[in-house]
C-alpha atoms as one frame of an Amber mdcrd trajectory, in Angstrom:
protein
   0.000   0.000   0.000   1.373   3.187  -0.860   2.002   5.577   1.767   0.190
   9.286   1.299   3.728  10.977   0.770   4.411   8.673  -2.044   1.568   9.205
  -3.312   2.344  13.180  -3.412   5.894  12.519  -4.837   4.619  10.795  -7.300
   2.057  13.177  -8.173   4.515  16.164  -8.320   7.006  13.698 -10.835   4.286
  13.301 -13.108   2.754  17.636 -13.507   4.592  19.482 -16.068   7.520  20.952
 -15.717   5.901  24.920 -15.483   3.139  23.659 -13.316   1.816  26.107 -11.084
   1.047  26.260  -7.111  -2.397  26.248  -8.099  -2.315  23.206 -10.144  -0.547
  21.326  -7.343  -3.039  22.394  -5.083  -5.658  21.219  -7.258  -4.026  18.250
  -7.581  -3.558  17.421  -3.791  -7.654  18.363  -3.667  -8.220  15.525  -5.603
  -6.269  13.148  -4.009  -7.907  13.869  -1.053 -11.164  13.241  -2.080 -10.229
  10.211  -3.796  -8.520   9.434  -0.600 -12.178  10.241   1.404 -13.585   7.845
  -1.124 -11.855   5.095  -0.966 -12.343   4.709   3.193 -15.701   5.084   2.742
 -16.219   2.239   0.521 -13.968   0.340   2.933 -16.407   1.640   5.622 -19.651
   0.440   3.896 -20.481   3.997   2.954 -20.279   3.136  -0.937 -23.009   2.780
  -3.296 -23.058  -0.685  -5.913 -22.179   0.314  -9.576 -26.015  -0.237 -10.528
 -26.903   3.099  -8.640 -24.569   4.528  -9.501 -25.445   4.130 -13.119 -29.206
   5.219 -11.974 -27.848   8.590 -10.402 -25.523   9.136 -13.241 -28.394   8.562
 -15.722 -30.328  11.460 -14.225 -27.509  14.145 -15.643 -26.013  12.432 -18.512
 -28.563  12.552 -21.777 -27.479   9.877 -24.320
């Protein structure tokens, strides 16, 4: 399991080389909420692919 820091050195390895403050913060934003979302499914707090496909249905017109 990768540890949070490696995740963050990795991230900064892989941004361009005149990447901004901004787009590192926006970066780190993201991980964190992919962070959030990941202990929550390991919590129970997730929601099964087929609802997901139901919400998702409701804003995306085919």
């Amino acid at each position: 399991m990768s540890t949070l820091k490696d995740n963050i050195t990795k991230m900064i390895h892989h941004l361009p080389e005149d990447a901004t403050l901004e787009d590192i913060q926006y970066h780190l934003y993201v991980l964190e909420k992919i962070r959030k979302g990941q202990e929550s499914i390991k919590n129970g707090k997730g929601i099964s692919y087929e609802e997901a496909k139901v919400r998702l249905s409701k804003w995306i017109t085919k």
